[in-house]
Amino acid sequence: MFDQSQLQFEMIQLLDENGNGDEKELASFSDEFLVTLYRWMRKARVIDERLLKMQRQGRIGTYAPFSGQEAAQIGSVLALEKDDWIFPTYREIAACLAHGLPLAQIFRYVRGHLSGGRTPEHLNIFPIQIIIGAQTLHATGCAWATKLKGETQVSVCYFGDGATSQGDFHEALNFASVYQVPVIFFCQNNQYAISVPVHRQTASRTIAQKAVAYGMKGVLVDGNDALAVYKTMKKAVDAARNGEGPILIEALTYRLGPHTTSDDPTKYRNAEEAEQWRSKKDPLRRLRVLLERRGIWTEEKEEAWVAQVNDEVTAAYEEAAADETGSIVDAFNYVYGKPSKLLQEQQEDARRKRKQEVK
Amino acid sequence: MQKTKQRLLTGNKAIAEAIRLEMERDPNVFVMGEDVGVYGGIFGATEGLFQQFGPKRVIDTPISETAFIGAAIGAAAEGMRPIVELMFVDFFGVCMDQIYNHMAKIPYMSGGRVKLPIVLMTAVGGGYSDAAQHSQTLYATFAHLPGMKVVAPSTPYDLKGMMISAIRDDNPVVFMFHKTLQGLGWMDQLDASVGHVPEEAYIVPIGKAKVVREGTDITIVGIQMTTHHALEAAKKLEQHGIQAEVIDLRSLVPLDRETILQSIKKTHRLLVVDEDYLSYGMTAEIAALAAEEGLYDLDAPVRRLAVPDVPIPYSRPLEQFVLPNADKIFHEAMKLVNE
């Protein structure tokens, strides 16, 4: 009889919590790359904190913050080619930005603008998914299509630990493995699905090991170590592009904030535990230590960068807020390629009612 | 003379021919589903395709409806035109999220950027003692939810022409075929399951009903099997001096309201027949249309004939009791014209 204790998934880590690691390994990352990586992560943190505040001010809708998961998201996306597909959930704002989604478009999205889910034509970012786990199949199908067409893009699917309890996830892994399609299942195990801890979600010791049941490769990586995430992802993407089939990556991380702006994590999480992750295990901190040690980052640079990002956020917010297109009348245009006669009538009715409201 | 020029095909062969022609025309069209490959689909709708196009374009999937419908969405977003067969419409329950939350809504939620040209092909209908979970005709369930076109053609000619329309459509199309109209050897043999089908590709537009019999005294609206039952009832009505006009809806979404309203202007009486459940269904939708826009054309209240709100019975006599047929339509129509 085989027991899961016989499955050993070592967690890949290059940079420990204090910013130390194997020097030779670390030397393989250029200064330029490290600064780019850090700047993205810092930028993402600033944006996330601003979005959270804006939600409290009533300027945007319900919001799912990602602070704490910057290394997992930025580290993984920077390992991709520009035309690779990503399939984000509502928590992958950082990944979307780093893959090219304009900040103003994020604001259109969180303000509920009708075109907020519209990715610019040149970007391979699937509309942000809300239903837990559903996108695992869309990514599988997309990867399959690129394979059928003989194209080279890889599809990367983001999801959390909670999604691994969904049927969609299991059907997707099975399907992707049967057809050997170039898809990466990237699980950010942030350890909570709203209030339910991961050990109540699964009896498996790791999420990575679930890959084995589907005849697929699985990897466990320290999701708060941006360098380990980057390197693991790069290897996975190269393999998938090379026709070696799908891979499941588990990036172990922690959501520092609430699930969304509608819940209070102090009710379901130990304050000490959260504080540990906030101070000691923060993904930004350890990378910054490395950068400072190399002499390529300073407090002045940090302040200037944060100020610049804050200006960008303000400008992007204003651009989105000033966008007056997309009234309820336009909603009827998007249901089908062309609205049917019945929809046109309902649209006319909406137009009439709206005019009366305006009066 | 005319008869000899007829090229007779069964419903399933008409569908398979449509798919074959479109696969030859467009390399992005492919088929997947359970048993659609070597076996040709359990209702024969993909017969011969595997042999011609091979396993890369005619794909047998694991028994994993959520997976292949979800994968079709991803593939369609990447430029393919998948045709997926959900074996029985009754199975939608295991994969409904992918159908109504994703296939039907992603184009809208993407602000119109993502197009999902998917044909979701599925079998409907009872009448052969296959019990409550394999005999339903769930037209209204899909027609109720925005974002999908829903068609249910009644003749081999329309099955082929509407399948070609569905494949070329940039929107998701739920394509329902009726098992009894496929021409399967193990089912009751019906004349209606065989018909003339031209060899070449042609289009029958989605959203256009057809007046399949003209009349002056009563309008009978049906779709798929109920159209054929209505035609049979109309013959009997004629013997009683009643001229029934029969409309085959063919499409549920978009619904061709004009053809119905035009007809009741002429006949002043409306009977709607459906093989789906009575409550909240297609018959109610059309009765509402008549009440809202054709009330003053009517000389009598609208009548509806559909499956009472019970699951389809396994037992043959019990099943026959709940399903509409020509006799029941005849009797309802007689009552209506005498009101």
Short mmCIF file of C-alpha atoms in Angstrom, two decimals, chain A:
data_model
loop_
_atom_site.label_atom_id
_atom_site.label_comp_id
_atom_site.label_asym_id
_atom_site.label_seq_id
_atom_site.Cartn_x
_atom_site.Cartn_y
_atom_site.Cartn_z
CA MET A 1 0.00 0.00 0.00
CA PHE A 2 1.26 3.42 -0.92
CA ASP A 3 1.03 6.20 1.62
CA GLN A 4 1.23 9.91 0.87
CA SER A 5 4.10 10.25 3.33
CA GLN A 6 6.15 8.51 0.66
CA LEU A 7 5.61 11.51 -1.63
CA GLN A 8 8.34 13.99 -0.88
CA PHE A 9 7.89 17.46 -2.32
CA GLU A 10 10.82 19.60 -1.27
CA MET A 11 9.94 23.27 -1.30
CA ILE A 12 12.15 25.15 -3.72
CA GLN A 13 13.67 28.25 -2.16
CA LEU A 14 16.53 30.45 -3.40
CA LEU A 15 16.17 33.38 -1.05
CA ASP A 16 15.39 32.82 2.60
CA GLU A 17 13.41 35.10 4.89
CA ASN A 18 16.50 37.17 5.63
CA GLY A 19 17.47 37.68 2.03
CA ASN A 20 20.23 35.07 2.06
CA GLY A 21 20.82 32.18 -0.27
CA ASP A 22 23.37 30.31 -2.28
CA GLU A 23 25.58 33.12 -3.60
CA LYS A 24 26.39 31.37 -6.84
CA GLU A 25 22.72 30.81 -7.51
CA LEU A 26 21.86 34.40 -6.64
CA ALA A 27 24.68 35.71 -8.85
CA SER A 28 22.88 34.27 -11.87
CA PHE A 29 20.27 37.05 -11.54
CA SER A 30 21.41 40.35 -13.08
CA ASP A 31 21.13 43.66 -11.22
CA GLU A 32 18.79 44.95 -13.86
CA PHE A 33 16.46 41.97 -13.49
CA LEU A 34 16.43 42.20 -9.70
CA VAL A 35 15.55 45.89 -9.78
CA THR A 36 12.80 45.31 -12.33
CA LEU A 37 11.37 42.51 -10.23
CA TYR A 38 11.47 44.53 -7.04
CA ARG A 39 10.02 47.64 -8.64
CA TRP A 40 7.06 45.63 -9.94
CA MET A 41 6.45 44.10 -6.55
CA ARG A 42 6.67 47.41 -4.74
CA LYS A 43 4.42 49.00 -7.33
CA ALA A 44 1.87 46.24 -6.91
CA ARG A 45 1.87 46.68 -3.12
CA VAL A 46 1.28 50.43 -3.44
CA ILE A 47 -1.55 49.89 -5.90
CA ASP A 48 -3.16 47.25 -3.70
CA GLU A 49 -3.06 49.52 -0.66
CA ARG A 50 -4.50 52.43 -2.63
CA LEU A 51 -7.29 50.24 -4.01
CA LEU A 52 -8.18 49.08 -0.51
CA LYS A 53 -8.43 52.68 0.67
CA MET A 54 -10.47 53.68 -2.34
CA GLN A 55 -12.93 50.90 -1.63
CA ARG A 56 -13.33 52.19 1.92
CA GLN A 57 -14.01 55.64 0.46
CA GLY A 58 -16.70 54.19 -1.80
CA ARG A 59 -14.80 55.03 -4.96
CA ILE A 60 -14.53 51.45 -6.22
CA GLY A 61 -16.61 48.28 -5.75
CA THR A 62 -15.92 45.17 -3.67
CA TYR A 63 -12.22 44.44 -3.89
CA ALA A 64 -10.04 41.37 -3.24
CA PRO A 65 -6.60 42.50 -2.06
CA PHE A 66 -3.48 40.52 -2.95
CA SER A 67 -0.85 42.01 -0.60
CA GLY A 68 1.55 39.27 0.46
CA GLN A 69 1.28 37.47 -2.88
CA GLU A 70 3.42 39.83 -4.98
CA ALA A 71 6.35 37.43 -5.32
CA ALA A 72 4.10 34.63 -6.54
CA GLN A 73 2.30 36.82 -9.08
CA ILE A 74 5.10 39.03 -10.38
CA GLY A 75 7.73 36.30 -10.22
CA SER A 76 5.58 33.97 -12.30
CA VAL A 77 4.45 36.51 -14.90
CA LEU A 78 7.93 37.86 -15.56
CA ALA A 79 8.95 34.35 -16.62
CA LEU A 80 6.46 34.47 -19.51
CA GLU A 81 6.73 35.63 -23.08
CA LYS A 82 4.61 38.62 -24.03
CA ASP A 83 2.16 36.53 -26.05
CA ASP A 84 1.67 33.74 -23.50
CA TRP A 85 -1.87 33.56 -22.16
CA ILE A 86 -2.76 34.20 -18.54
CA PHE A 87 -6.08 33.27 -16.90
CA PRO A 88 -6.40 35.43 -13.81
CA THR A 89 -8.90 35.46 -10.97
CA TYR A 90 -10.07 38.56 -9.13
CA ARG A 91 -6.95 38.42 -6.93
CA GLU A 92 -4.45 38.52 -9.81
CA ILE A 93 -4.36 42.26 -10.33
CA ALA A 94 -0.57 42.26 -9.90
CA ALA A 95 -0.12 39.50 -12.46
CA CYS A 96 -2.39 41.32 -14.93
CA LEU A 97 -0.45 44.57 -14.56
CA ALA A 98 2.91 42.88 -15.03
CA HIS A 99 1.59 41.10 -18.10
CA GLY A 100 0.70 44.46 -19.61
CA LEU A 101 -2.84 45.40 -18.55
CA PRO A 102 -2.98 49.22 -18.30
CA LEU A 103 -3.64 50.53 -14.78
CA ALA A 104 -6.57 52.64 -15.97
CA GLN A 105 -8.20 49.43 -17.22
CA ILE A 106 -7.88 47.97 -13.71
CA PHE A 107 -9.74 51.00 -12.42
CA ARG A 108 -12.45 50.58 -15.04
CA TYR A 109 -12.75 47.00 -13.84
CA VAL A 110 -13.00 47.74 -10.11
CA ARG A 111 -15.42 50.56 -10.79
CA GLY A 112 -17.69 48.11 -12.63
CA HIS A 113 -17.34 49.89 -15.95
CA LEU A 114 -18.98 47.94 -18.79
CA SER A 115 -15.70 47.76 -20.69
CA GLY A 116 -13.71 46.98 -17.53
CA GLY A 117 -13.38 43.33 -18.49
CA ARG A 118 -12.22 44.14 -21.97
CA THR A 119 -8.56 43.31 -22.39
CA PRO A 120 -6.81 45.42 -25.05
CA GLU A 121 -6.56 43.53 -28.36
CA HIS A 122 -2.82 42.86 -28.30
CA LEU A 123 -2.82 41.32 -24.81
CA ASN A 124 -3.44 37.65 -24.12
CA ILE A 125 -5.16 38.10 -20.78
CA PHE A 126 -8.44 36.24 -20.37
CA PRO A 127 -11.26 38.17 -18.66
CA ILE A 128 -10.83 38.04 -14.87
CA GLN A 129 -12.64 35.01 -13.48
CA ILE A 130 -14.90 35.23 -10.45
CA ILE A 131 -16.25 31.69 -10.20
CA ILE A 132 -13.81 29.54 -8.23
CA GLY A 133 -11.81 27.17 -10.41
CA ALA A 134 -13.74 27.63 -13.67
CA GLN A 135 -10.78 29.17 -15.49
CA THR A 136 -8.70 26.01 -15.12
CA LEU A 137 -10.71 24.61 -18.02
CA HIS A 138 -10.56 27.73 -20.14
CA ALA A 139 -6.78 27.69 -19.83
CA THR A 140 -6.74 24.01 -20.76
CA GLY A 141 -8.87 24.64 -23.82
CA CYS A 142 -6.80 27.61 -24.87
CA ALA A 143 -3.59 25.63 -24.53
CA TRP A 144 -5.17 22.88 -26.53
CA ALA A 145 -6.09 25.32 -29.29
CA THR A 146 -2.53 26.65 -29.49
CA LYS A 147 -1.32 23.07 -29.75
CA LEU A 148 -3.83 22.22 -32.48
CA LYS A 149 -2.83 25.34 -34.38
CA GLY A 150 0.87 24.63 -33.99
CA GLU A 151 1.46 27.91 -32.13
CA THR A 152 4.00 28.35 -29.35
CA GLN A 153 2.13 30.19 -26.59
CA VAL A 154 1.80 28.63 -23.17
CA SER A 155 -1.36 29.15 -21.08
CA VAL A 156 -0.97 29.94 -17.41
CA CYS A 157 -3.88 29.44 -15.08
CA TYR A 158 -4.00 31.17 -11.68
CA PHE A 159 -6.09 29.90 -8.80
CA GLY A 160 -5.97 29.46 -5.06
CA ASP A 161 -5.93 26.58 -2.61
CA GLY A 162 -9.73 26.68 -2.31
CA ALA A 163 -10.16 26.04 -6.03
CA THR A 164 -8.44 22.67 -5.71
CA SER A 165 -11.59 21.33 -4.05
CA GLN A 166 -13.67 22.17 -7.11
CA GLY A 167 -14.57 19.56 -9.69
CA ASP A 168 -13.45 21.93 -12.44
CA PHE A 169 -9.87 21.79 -11.16
CA HIS A 170 -9.78 18.00 -11.21
CA GLU A 171 -11.44 17.74 -14.59
CA ALA A 172 -8.99 20.29 -15.97
CA LEU A 173 -5.90 18.47 -14.68
CA ASN A 174 -7.16 15.18 -16.01
CA PHE A 175 -8.06 16.63 -19.39
CA ALA A 176 -4.84 18.61 -19.77
CA SER A 177 -2.76 15.59 -18.94
CA VAL A 178 -4.66 13.22 -21.23
CA TYR A 179 -4.10 15.59 -24.15
CA GLN A 180 -0.65 16.80 -23.03
CA VAL A 181 -1.42 20.46 -23.64
CA PRO A 182 0.94 23.34 -22.80
CA VAL A 183 -0.76 24.69 -19.69
CA ILE A 184 0.73 25.65 -16.32
CA PHE A 185 -1.61 25.34 -13.34
CA PHE A 186 -0.25 27.91 -10.92
CA CYS A 187 -1.77 27.56 -7.48
CA GLN A 188 -1.15 30.31 -4.98
CA ASN A 189 -1.74 28.47 -1.76
CA ASN A 190 -2.42 31.49 0.44
CA GLN A 191 -3.68 29.08 3.08
CA TYR A 192 -7.22 30.39 3.46
CA ALA A 193 -10.35 30.20 1.34
CA ILE A 194 -12.14 33.12 2.96
CA SER A 195 -12.08 31.70 6.51
CA VAL A 196 -11.42 28.01 5.85
CA PRO A 197 -7.79 26.96 6.36
CA VAL A 198 -6.12 24.75 3.77
CA HIS A 199 -6.08 21.69 6.03
CA ARG A 200 -9.88 21.79 6.00
CA GLN A 201 -9.76 22.09 2.23
CA THR A 202 -7.71 18.98 1.57
CA ALA A 203 -6.20 16.05 3.43
CA SER A 204 -3.24 16.02 1.02
CA ARG A 205 0.04 17.08 2.55
CA THR A 206 0.72 19.33 -0.42
CA ILE A 207 -1.32 20.60 -3.32
CA ALA A 208 1.61 19.88 -5.64
CA GLN A 209 1.24 16.14 -5.02
CA LYS A 210 -2.24 16.15 -6.56
CA ALA A 211 -0.48 16.31 -9.93
CA VAL A 212 0.77 12.76 -9.47
CA ALA A 213 -2.75 11.32 -9.61
CA TYR A 214 -3.17 12.82 -13.07
CA GLY A 215 0.15 11.65 -14.42
CA MET A 216 1.46 15.18 -14.42
CA LYS A 217 4.52 16.90 -12.97
CA GLY A 218 4.03 18.79 -9.72
CA VAL A 219 6.32 21.33 -8.05
CA LEU A 220 6.23 23.05 -4.66
CA VAL A 221 7.89 26.43 -4.42
CA ASP A 222 8.21 29.10 -1.76
CA GLY A 223 5.65 31.56 -3.09
CA ASN A 224 7.13 34.44 -1.12
CA ASP A 225 10.51 33.98 -2.77
CA ALA A 226 10.23 35.84 -6.07
CA LEU A 227 13.46 34.36 -7.41
CA ALA A 228 12.44 30.78 -6.72
CA VAL A 229 9.04 31.44 -8.27
CA TYR A 230 10.63 33.01 -11.33
CA LYS A 231 13.08 30.18 -11.84
CA THR A 232 10.50 27.44 -11.27
CA MET A 233 8.05 29.10 -13.61
CA LYS A 234 10.67 29.62 -16.31
CA LYS A 235 11.54 25.95 -16.22
CA ALA A 236 7.88 24.93 -16.34
CA VAL A 237 7.08 27.27 -19.20
CA ASP A 238 10.08 26.12 -21.22
CA ALA A 239 9.07 22.50 -20.71
CA ALA A 240 5.44 23.13 -21.65
CA ARG A 241 6.53 25.08 -24.74
CA ASN A 242 8.78 22.19 -25.59
CA GLY A 243 5.81 19.82 -25.72
CA GLU A 244 6.39 18.17 -22.37
CA GLY A 245 2.78 18.67 -21.26
CA PRO A 246 1.11 20.40 -18.33
CA ILE A 247 2.60 21.13 -14.90
CA LEU A 248 1.06 21.94 -11.52
CA ILE A 249 2.97 24.47 -9.44
CA GLU A 250 2.07 25.13 -5.83
CA ALA A 251 3.41 28.45 -4.59
CA LEU A 252 3.10 28.59 -0.82
CA THR A 253 2.21 32.11 0.27
CA TYR A 254 -0.07 34.07 2.57
CA ARG A 255 -2.83 36.60 2.02
CA LEU A 256 -2.01 39.46 4.37
CA GLY A 257 -5.38 41.16 4.07
CA PRO A 258 -8.99 40.02 4.01
CA HIS A 259 -10.45 37.74 1.33
CA THR A 260 -12.32 40.76 0.03
CA THR A 261 -13.36 44.09 1.43
CA SER A 262 -16.44 42.31 2.80
CA ASP A 263 -14.81 40.15 5.49
CA ASP A 264 -12.75 40.58 8.64
CA PRO A 265 -9.77 38.20 8.86
CA THR A 266 -9.23 38.82 12.59
CA LYS A 267 -12.33 36.69 13.14
CA TYR A 268 -10.82 33.58 11.59
CA ARG A 269 -7.04 34.00 11.76
CA ASN A 270 -4.64 34.09 14.61
CA ALA A 271 -3.22 37.62 14.93
CA GLU A 272 0.25 36.28 15.70
CA GLU A 273 0.27 34.12 12.61
CA ALA A 274 -0.69 37.06 10.42
CA GLU A 275 1.92 39.26 12.05
CA GLN A 276 4.64 36.65 11.38
CA TRP A 277 3.86 36.68 7.69
CA ARG A 278 3.57 40.46 7.64
CA SER A 279 6.92 41.15 9.26
CA LYS A 280 9.29 38.21 8.93
CA LYS A 281 8.05 36.48 5.82
CA ASP A 282 7.06 39.45 3.68
CA PRO A 283 8.07 38.79 0.07
CA LEU A 284 9.17 42.38 -0.56
CA ARG A 285 11.39 42.60 2.47
CA ARG A 286 13.69 39.70 1.67
CA LEU A 287 14.21 40.84 -1.93
CA ARG A 288 14.95 44.37 -0.79
CA VAL A 289 17.58 43.06 1.63
CA LEU A 290 19.30 41.36 -1.29
CA LEU A 291 19.11 44.49 -3.44
CA GLU A 292 20.53 46.68 -0.72
CA ARG A 293 23.31 44.22 -0.10
CA ARG A 294 24.19 44.46 -3.75
CA GLY A 295 24.06 48.24 -3.51
CA ILE A 296 21.42 48.62 -6.20
CA TRP A 297 18.59 49.95 -4.05
CA THR A 298 18.35 52.66 -1.39
CA GLU A 299 15.75 54.36 0.77
CA GLU A 300 15.83 57.37 -1.58
CA LYS A 301 15.13 55.16 -4.57
CA GLU A 302 12.31 53.52 -2.65
CA GLU A 303 10.69 56.85 -1.78
CA ALA A 304 11.01 58.21 -5.30
CA TRP A 305 9.54 55.02 -6.77
CA VAL A 306 6.60 54.97 -4.36
CA ALA A 307 5.86 58.62 -5.10
CA GLN A 308 5.95 57.94 -8.84
CA VAL A 309 3.61 54.98 -8.52
CA ASN A 310 1.21 57.01 -6.38
CA ASP A 311 1.05 59.65 -9.11
CA GLU A 312 0.41 56.94 -11.68
CA VAL A 313 -2.42 55.56 -9.56
CA THR A 314 -4.05 58.96 -9.22
CA ALA A 315 -3.79 59.62 -12.94
CA ALA A 316 -5.17 56.18 -13.84
CA TYR A 317 -8.05 56.57 -11.39
CA GLU A 318 -8.93 59.94 -12.86
CA GLU A 319 -8.80 58.60 -16.39
CA ALA A 320 -11.20 55.79 -15.49
CA ALA A 321 -13.50 58.03 -13.45
CA ALA A 322 -13.77 60.51 -16.34
CA ASP A 323 -14.80 57.76 -18.77
CA GLU A 324 -18.49 58.35 -19.25
CA THR A 325 -19.09 55.69 -21.88
CA GLY A 326 -20.82 52.47 -20.97
CA SER A 327 -24.32 53.28 -19.77
CA ILE A 328 -26.92 50.57 -19.19
CA VAL A 329 -28.07 51.18 -22.77
CA ASP A 330 -24.72 49.83 -24.04
CA ALA A 331 -25.07 46.65 -21.98
CA PHE A 332 -27.48 45.31 -24.58
CA ASN A 333 -24.76 45.47 -27.24
CA TYR A 334 -22.52 42.94 -25.54
CA VAL A 335 -24.93 40.05 -24.93
CA TYR A 336 -24.57 38.79 -28.50
CA GLY A 337 -22.35 39.93 -31.37
CA LYS A 338 -25.40 41.82 -32.65
CA PRO A 339 -28.47 42.41 -30.49
CA SER A 340 -31.60 40.57 -31.59
CA LYS A 341 -34.77 42.50 -32.38
CA LEU A 342 -36.13 41.74 -28.93
CA LEU A 343 -32.95 43.01 -27.27
CA GLN A 344 -33.05 46.12 -29.42
CA GLU A 345 -36.56 46.81 -28.17
CA GLN A 346 -35.46 46.31 -24.57
CA GLN A 347 -32.51 48.60 -25.29
CA GLU A 348 -34.84 51.29 -26.64
CA ASP A 349 -36.95 50.93 -23.52
CA ALA A 350 -33.86 51.34 -21.33
CA ARG A 351 -32.87 54.42 -23.34
CA ARG A 352 -36.31 55.97 -22.83
CA LYS A 353 -36.33 55.26 -19.10
CA ARG A 354 -32.82 56.61 -18.74
CA LYS A 355 -33.79 59.85 -20.47
CA GLN A 356 -36.70 60.25 -18.05
CA GLU A 357 -34.33 59.70 -15.13
CA VAL A 358 -31.93 62.33 -16.44
CA LYS A 359 -34.81 64.84 -16.65
#
